[in-house]
mmCIF file of C-alpha atoms in Angstrom:
data_model
loop_
_atom_site.group_PDB
_atom_site.id
_atom_site.type_symbol
_atom_site.label_atom_id
_atom_site.label_comp_id
_atom_site.label_asym_id
_atom_site.label_seq_id
_atom_site.Cartn_x
_atom_site.Cartn_y
_atom_site.Cartn_z
ATOM 1 C CA UNK A 1 -47.130 -34.573 -60.747
ATOM 2 C CA UNK A 2 -47.445 -33.082 -56.661
ATOM 3 C CA UNK A 3 -49.927 -29.655 -56.292
ATOM 4 C CA UNK A 4 -47.747 -26.559 -56.357
ATOM 5 C CA UNK A 5 -49.205 -25.133 -52.706
ATOM 6 C CA UNK A 6 -47.641 -28.706 -51.329
ATOM 7 C CA UNK A 7 -44.383 -28.080 -53.107
ATOM 8 C CA UNK A 8 -44.345 -23.881 -52.225
ATOM 9 C CA UNK A 9 -44.897 -25.032 -48.554
ATOM 10 C CA UNK A 10 -41.963 -27.774 -48.569
ATOM 11 C CA UNK A 11 -39.395 -24.541 -50.485
ATOM 12 C CA UNK A 12 -41.121 -22.608 -47.935
ATOM 13 C CA UNK A 13 -40.645 -24.573 -44.626
ATOM 14 C CA UNK A 14 -37.421 -25.512 -45.769
ATOM 15 C CA UNK A 15 -35.795 -22.281 -46.426
ATOM 16 C CA UNK A 16 -37.360 -21.015 -42.437
ATOM 17 C CA UNK A 17 -36.045 -24.486 -40.979
ATOM 18 C CA UNK A 18 -32.642 -23.737 -42.127
ATOM 19 C CA UNK A 19 -32.247 -20.292 -41.093
ATOM 20 C CA UNK A 20 -33.580 -21.906 -37.946
ATOM 21 C CA UNK A 21 -31.178 -24.519 -37.801
ATOM 22 C CA UNK A 22 -28.146 -22.171 -37.602
ATOM 23 C CA UNK A 23 -29.305 -19.263 -35.638
ATOM 24 C CA UNK A 24 -30.207 -21.250 -33.083
ATOM 25 C CA UNK A 25 -27.072 -23.692 -33.332
ATOM 26 C CA UNK A 26 -25.632 -27.330 -33.766
ATOM 27 C CA UNK A 27 -25.758 -28.274 -30.258
ATOM 28 C CA UNK A 28 -28.585 -26.764 -29.071
ATOM 29 C CA UNK A 29 -31.441 -28.980 -27.575
ATOM 30 C CA UNK A 30 -35.022 -29.367 -28.641
ATOM 31 C CA UNK A 31 -37.450 -28.834 -26.273
ATOM 32 C CA UNK A 32 -40.057 -30.730 -28.477
ATOM 33 C CA UNK A 33 -38.042 -33.740 -29.543
ATOM 34 C CA UNK A 34 -36.816 -35.194 -25.800
ATOM 35 C CA UNK A 35 -33.131 -36.594 -26.871
ATOM 36 C CA UNK A 36 -32.359 -34.821 -29.985
ATOM 37 C CA UNK A 37 -30.196 -31.708 -30.604
ATOM 38 C CA UNK A 38 -30.056 -28.877 -33.898
ATOM 39 C CA UNK A 39 -27.569 -31.397 -35.732
ATOM 40 C CA UNK A 40 -29.972 -34.041 -34.654
ATOM 41 C CA UNK A 41 -33.476 -33.477 -36.389
ATOM 42 C CA UNK A 42 -31.237 -31.738 -39.444
ATOM 43 C CA UNK A 43 -29.554 -35.251 -40.175
ATOM 44 C CA UNK A 44 -32.826 -36.899 -39.536
ATOM 45 C CA UNK A 45 -34.250 -34.270 -42.276
ATOM 46 C CA UNK A 46 -32.220 -35.002 -44.412
ATOM 47 C CA UNK A 47 -32.502 -38.833 -44.116
ATOM 48 C CA UNK A 48 -35.861 -38.547 -45.088
ATOM 49 C CA UNK A 49 -35.592 -36.273 -47.706
ATOM 50 C CA UNK A 50 -33.780 -39.151 -49.463
ATOM 51 C CA UNK A 51 -36.295 -41.252 -48.258
ATOM 52 C CA UNK A 52 -38.670 -40.144 -49.939
ATOM 53 C CA UNK A 53 -36.273 -39.239 -53.277
ATOM 54 C CA UNK A 54 -35.651 -43.001 -53.661
ATOM 55 C CA UNK A 55 -39.221 -43.862 -52.925
ATOM 56 C CA UNK A 56 -40.717 -41.871 -56.230
ATOM 57 C CA UNK A 57 -38.786 -44.336 -58.022
ATOM 58 C CA UNK A 58 -40.456 -47.304 -57.017
ATOM 59 C CA UNK A 59 -43.279 -50.208 -57.223
ATOM 60 C CA UNK A 60 -45.554 -49.318 -54.175
ATOM 61 C CA UNK A 61 -44.518 -53.378 -53.561
ATOM 62 C CA UNK A 62 -40.995 -52.364 -53.189
ATOM 63 C CA UNK A 63 -39.373 -52.960 -49.923
ATOM 64 C CA UNK A 64 -39.010 -49.803 -48.046
ATOM 65 C CA UNK A 65 -36.092 -47.861 -48.916
ATOM 66 C CA UNK A 66 -33.227 -47.433 -46.992
ATOM 67 C CA UNK A 67 -31.026 -44.284 -47.670
ATOM 68 C CA UNK A 68 -27.120 -43.689 -47.130
ATOM 69 C CA UNK A 69 -26.565 -42.005 -43.868
ATOM 70 C CA UNK A 70 -25.918 -38.501 -43.723
ATOM 71 C CA UNK A 71 -22.648 -36.079 -42.357
ATOM 72 C CA UNK A 72 -21.997 -35.990 -38.854
ATOM 73 C CA UNK A 73 -20.417 -32.513 -38.750
ATOM 74 C CA UNK A 74 -23.324 -29.688 -38.908
ATOM 75 C CA UNK A 75 -22.241 -27.868 -42.101
ATOM 76 C CA UNK A 76 -21.555 -30.314 -44.022
ATOM 77 C CA UNK A 77 -25.028 -32.070 -42.944
ATOM 78 C CA UNK A 78 -26.883 -29.343 -43.144
ATOM 79 C CA UNK A 79 -25.638 -29.131 -47.044
ATOM 80 C CA UNK A 80 -26.605 -32.490 -47.257
ATOM 81 C CA UNK A 81 -29.860 -31.336 -46.517
ATOM 82 C CA UNK A 82 -30.006 -29.005 -49.061
ATOM 83 C CA UNK A 83 -29.082 -31.641 -52.099
ATOM 84 C CA UNK A 84 -30.974 -33.819 -50.712
ATOM 85 C CA UNK A 85 -34.077 -31.304 -50.804
ATOM 86 C CA UNK A 86 -33.115 -30.086 -54.035
ATOM 87 C CA UNK A 87 -32.591 -33.255 -55.974
ATOM 88 C CA UNK A 88 -36.830 -33.698 -53.844
ATOM 89 C CA UNK A 89 -38.223 -30.928 -55.215
ATOM 90 C CA UNK A 90 -37.485 -32.210 -59.079
ATOM 91 C CA UNK A 91 -38.865 -35.235 -58.853
ATOM 92 C CA UNK A 92 -41.867 -34.476 -56.667
ATOM 93 C CA UNK A 93 -42.303 -31.622 -59.690
ATOM 94 C CA UNK A 94 -41.672 -33.869 -62.603
ATOM 95 C CA UNK A 95 -43.170 -37.591 -61.013
ATOM 96 C CA UNK A 96 -46.266 -38.943 -63.106
ATOM 97 C CA UNK A 97 -49.382 -39.721 -61.649
ATOM 98 C CA UNK A 98 -48.589 -43.808 -60.916
ATOM 99 C CA UNK A 99 -48.299 -44.754 -57.873
ATOM 100 C CA UNK A 100 -44.758 -45.410 -55.571
ATOM 101 C CA UNK A 101 -43.880 -46.963 -52.576
ATOM 102 C CA UNK A 102 -45.251 -45.939 -49.514
ATOM 103 C CA UNK A 103 -45.944 -46.811 -45.624
ATOM 104 C CA UNK A 104 -48.813 -44.393 -45.969
ATOM 105 C CA UNK A 105 -52.790 -45.566 -48.544
ATOM 106 C CA UNK A 106 -52.382 -44.456 -51.853
ATOM 107 C CA UNK A 107 -48.708 -43.362 -52.511
ATOM 108 C CA UNK A 108 -47.585 -40.489 -54.919
ATOM 109 C CA UNK A 109 -45.919 -38.198 -55.613
ATOM 110 C CA UNK A 110 -49.437 -35.637 -54.427
ATOM 111 C CA UNK A 111 -49.580 -37.299 -51.128
ATOM 112 C CA UNK A 112 -45.365 -37.463 -50.513
ATOM 113 C CA UNK A 113 -45.441 -33.582 -51.553
ATOM 114 C CA UNK A 114 -47.704 -33.108 -48.962
ATOM 115 C CA UNK A 115 -46.644 -35.206 -46.367
ATOM 116 C CA UNK A 116 -42.742 -33.858 -46.600
ATOM 117 C CA UNK A 117 -44.975 -30.581 -46.419
ATOM 118 C CA UNK A 118 -46.349 -30.689 -42.660
ATOM 119 C CA UNK A 119 -43.020 -33.315 -41.788
ATOM 120 C CA UNK A 120 -40.312 -29.725 -42.513
ATOM 121 C CA UNK A 121 -43.146 -27.356 -40.906
ATOM 122 C CA UNK A 122 -43.537 -29.492 -37.975
ATOM 123 C CA UNK A 123 -39.629 -30.129 -37.203
ATOM 124 C CA UNK A 124 -39.310 -26.722 -38.458
ATOM 125 C CA UNK A 125 -41.519 -25.288 -35.467
ATOM 126 C CA UNK A 126 -39.166 -27.540 -33.843
ATOM 127 C CA UNK A 127 -36.317 -26.000 -34.425
ATOM 128 C CA UNK A 128 -37.885 -22.596 -33.376
ATOM 129 C CA UNK A 129 -38.428 -23.878 -30.578
ATOM 130 C CA UNK A 130 -34.104 -24.701 -30.077
ATOM 131 C CA UNK A 131 -33.673 -21.131 -30.417
ATOM 132 C CA UNK A 132 -33.068 -18.860 -27.320
ATOM 133 C CA UNK A 133 -35.573 -15.827 -28.947
ATOM 134 C CA UNK A 134 -37.076 -17.920 -31.252
ATOM 135 C CA UNK A 135 -40.047 -14.980 -33.356
ATOM 136 C CA UNK A 136 -43.013 -16.173 -32.859
ATOM 137 C CA UNK A 137 -44.203 -18.612 -35.395
ATOM 138 C CA UNK A 138 -48.407 -19.003 -36.567
ATOM 139 C CA UNK A 139 -49.279 -21.115 -39.732
ATOM 140 C CA UNK A 140 -51.713 -20.348 -42.409
ATOM 141 C CA UNK A 141 -55.259 -21.460 -41.875
ATOM 142 C CA UNK A 142 -54.783 -23.407 -44.964
ATOM 143 C CA UNK A 143 -51.746 -24.852 -44.106
ATOM 144 C CA UNK A 144 -51.957 -25.872 -40.658
ATOM 145 C CA UNK A 145 -55.354 -26.919 -41.792
ATOM 146 C CA UNK A 146 -54.470 -29.577 -44.620
ATOM 147 C CA UNK A 147 -51.107 -30.607 -41.805
ATOM 148 C CA UNK A 148 -54.401 -31.368 -39.215
ATOM 149 C CA UNK A 149 -55.870 -32.794 -41.860
ATOM 150 C CA UNK A 150 -53.189 -35.841 -42.678
ATOM 151 C CA UNK A 151 -52.837 -36.562 -39.748
ATOM 152 C CA UNK A 152 -56.414 -36.979 -38.941
ATOM 153 C CA UNK A 153 -57.881 -38.985 -41.940
ATOM 154 C CA UNK A 154 -54.295 -40.646 -42.913
ATOM 155 C CA UNK A 155 -51.772 -41.391 -40.610
ATOM 156 C CA UNK A 156 -53.487 -41.490 -37.713
ATOM 157 C CA UNK A 157 -55.570 -44.961 -38.729
ATOM 158 C CA UNK A 158 -52.205 -46.852 -39.419
ATOM 159 C CA UNK A 159 -50.815 -48.827 -37.157
ATOM 160 C CA UNK A 160 -51.282 -51.945 -34.100
ATOM 161 C CA UNK A 161 -55.211 -50.507 -32.669
ATOM 162 C CA UNK A 162 -55.925 -54.250 -31.670
ATOM 163 C CA UNK A 163 -54.759 -53.039 -28.057
ATOM 164 C CA UNK A 164 -56.384 -49.820 -27.756
ATOM 165 C CA UNK A 165 -59.379 -49.618 -25.075
ATOM 166 C CA UNK A 166 -60.045 -45.973 -26.321
ATOM 167 C CA UNK A 167 -63.658 -45.511 -26.773
ATOM 168 C CA UNK A 168 -65.959 -41.972 -27.502
ATOM 169 C CA UNK A 169 -65.551 -39.611 -30.663
ATOM 170 C CA UNK A 170 -63.378 -36.794 -30.112
ATOM 171 C CA UNK A 171 -64.111 -33.553 -32.480
ATOM 172 C CA UNK A 172 -61.767 -31.171 -33.736
ATOM 173 C CA UNK A 173 -63.363 -28.028 -34.785
ATOM 174 C CA UNK A 174 -60.923 -25.315 -36.440
ATOM 175 C CA UNK A 175 -62.354 -22.298 -36.651
ATOM 176 C CA UNK A 176 -60.767 -20.169 -38.990
ATOM 177 C CA UNK A 177 -61.117 -22.738 -41.402
ATOM 178 C CA UNK A 178 -63.688 -23.343 -41.113
ATOM 179 C CA UNK A 179 -63.379 -27.156 -40.884
ATOM 180 C CA UNK A 180 -64.940 -30.249 -38.327
ATOM 181 C CA UNK A 181 -63.614 -33.281 -38.110
ATOM 182 C CA UNK A 182 -64.986 -36.103 -36.141
ATOM 183 C CA UNK A 183 -62.744 -39.132 -34.753
ATOM 184 C CA UNK A 184 -64.720 -42.207 -33.272
ATOM 185 C CA UNK A 185 -62.532 -44.640 -31.190
ATOM 186 C CA UNK A 186 -63.697 -48.087 -30.353
ATOM 187 C CA UNK A 187 -61.225 -50.635 -28.577
ATOM 188 C CA UNK A 188 -59.187 -52.580 -30.544
ATOM 189 C CA UNK A 189 -59.782 -51.294 -33.812
ATOM 190 C CA UNK A 190 -58.502 -48.823 -35.756
ATOM 191 C CA UNK A 191 -60.119 -44.991 -35.417
ATOM 192 C CA UNK A 192 -62.738 -43.946 -38.037
ATOM 193 C CA UNK A 193 -62.296 -40.424 -38.885
ATOM 194 C CA UNK A 194 -64.442 -38.256 -41.416
ATOM 195 C CA UNK A 195 -65.584 -34.612 -41.956
ATOM 196 C CA UNK A 196 -68.594 -32.868 -40.446
ATOM 197 C CA UNK A 197 -71.279 -29.955 -40.343
ATOM 198 C CA UNK A 198 -73.024 -31.703 -38.315
ATOM 199 C CA UNK A 199 -72.419 -29.458 -34.245
ATOM 200 C CA UNK A 200 -75.163 -31.316 -32.561
ATOM 201 C CA UNK A 201 -72.842 -34.651 -32.726
ATOM 202 C CA UNK A 202 -72.924 -37.092 -29.489
ATOM 203 C CA UNK A 203 -69.177 -36.253 -28.487
ATOM 204 C CA UNK A 204 -66.800 -37.634 -25.382
ATOM 205 C CA UNK A 205 -64.431 -34.957 -26.190
ATOM 206 C CA UNK A 206 -64.006 -31.811 -28.204
ATOM 207 C CA UNK A 207 -61.172 -30.052 -29.218
ATOM 208 C CA UNK A 208 -60.844 -26.319 -30.458
ATOM 209 C CA UNK A 209 -58.785 -22.927 -31.574
ATOM 210 C CA UNK A 210 -57.086 -22.198 -34.455
ATOM 211 C CA UNK A 211 -55.555 -23.928 -37.084
ATOM 212 C CA UNK A 212 -52.561 -23.351 -36.167
ATOM 213 C CA UNK A 213 -53.336 -24.109 -32.371
ATOM 214 C CA UNK A 214 -55.040 -27.724 -33.810
ATOM 215 C CA UNK A 215 -52.077 -28.455 -35.812
ATOM 216 C CA UNK A 216 -49.791 -28.469 -32.935
ATOM 217 C CA UNK A 217 -52.524 -30.151 -31.391
ATOM 218 C CA UNK A 218 -52.052 -33.676 -33.415
ATOM 219 C CA UNK A 219 -48.232 -33.638 -34.226
ATOM 220 C CA UNK A 220 -48.118 -33.708 -30.151
ATOM 221 C CA UNK A 221 -46.110 -29.869 -29.895
ATOM 222 C CA UNK A 222 -46.959 -27.509 -27.568
ATOM 223 C CA UNK A 223 -50.537 -25.719 -28.247
ATOM 224 C CA UNK A 224 -52.781 -23.560 -26.961
ATOM 225 C CA UNK A 225 -55.851 -25.267 -28.079
ATOM 226 C CA UNK A 226 -58.662 -25.831 -26.020
ATOM 227 C CA UNK A 227 -59.653 -29.384 -24.635
ATOM 228 C CA UNK A 228 -63.073 -29.706 -22.945
ATOM 229 C CA UNK A 229 -64.177 -33.569 -21.980
ATOM 230 C CA UNK A 230 -61.800 -36.650 -21.813
ATOM 231 C CA UNK A 231 -58.583 -35.543 -21.870
ATOM 232 C CA UNK A 232 -57.255 -39.079 -22.012
ATOM 233 C CA UNK A 233 -59.169 -39.722 -25.850
ATOM 234 C CA UNK A 234 -58.436 -36.484 -27.181
ATOM 235 C CA UNK A 235 -54.954 -37.065 -26.576
ATOM 236 C CA UNK A 236 -54.390 -40.304 -28.658
ATOM 237 C CA UNK A 237 -54.430 -38.388 -31.749
ATOM 238 C CA UNK A 238 -51.421 -36.203 -30.330
ATOM 239 C CA UNK A 239 -48.545 -36.766 -32.429
ATOM 240 C CA UNK A 240 -48.962 -40.607 -33.024
#
């Protein structure tokens, strides 16, 4: 069964995203997702919810699920997203702790709820950016720090790093959350990531600020995080 923290985040961020999408309108460009408009983002997120719902029903060794395509019409796509979200939250709320299919390690209802919380929150940020008079959005330190941790510790090491040339250590410090992550890069190898309390680490770059700012930074969105040292190295985790 998924944690209430992540389930509540999915519900809250999805509701806020829907409100922002309606306010922005289907044809509004999404500046943080070049080439996308709000209609495309809504259709994308509905399909992601559908895929996650299917994943919860599959054995870990199954092939990647292929969800149906959402409607083209904006109002129909919103309704379709609502239904996929309702089904997903219900499935996450009642799923057992058995392993399920996932593209990341240790797939379970808990890990999928976390993935959907941050998928929704980051895309909410995108939709808010599409509004001409969007209210300032600040993610809470708890949610933002959890999203930083998911990106750095779980998602960043995935994929093919065999051609990577980055070398060095980057430290991410979220002062208001009281958390610090260390990411070490070596050419051709997956980065190694861990949390640390050692402020005297030998580092090549530091990314510091509020958890909200670091959350945006690691997910490749405009951010107020302060980067010192090797900016190219610090950028390797930006929305990879």
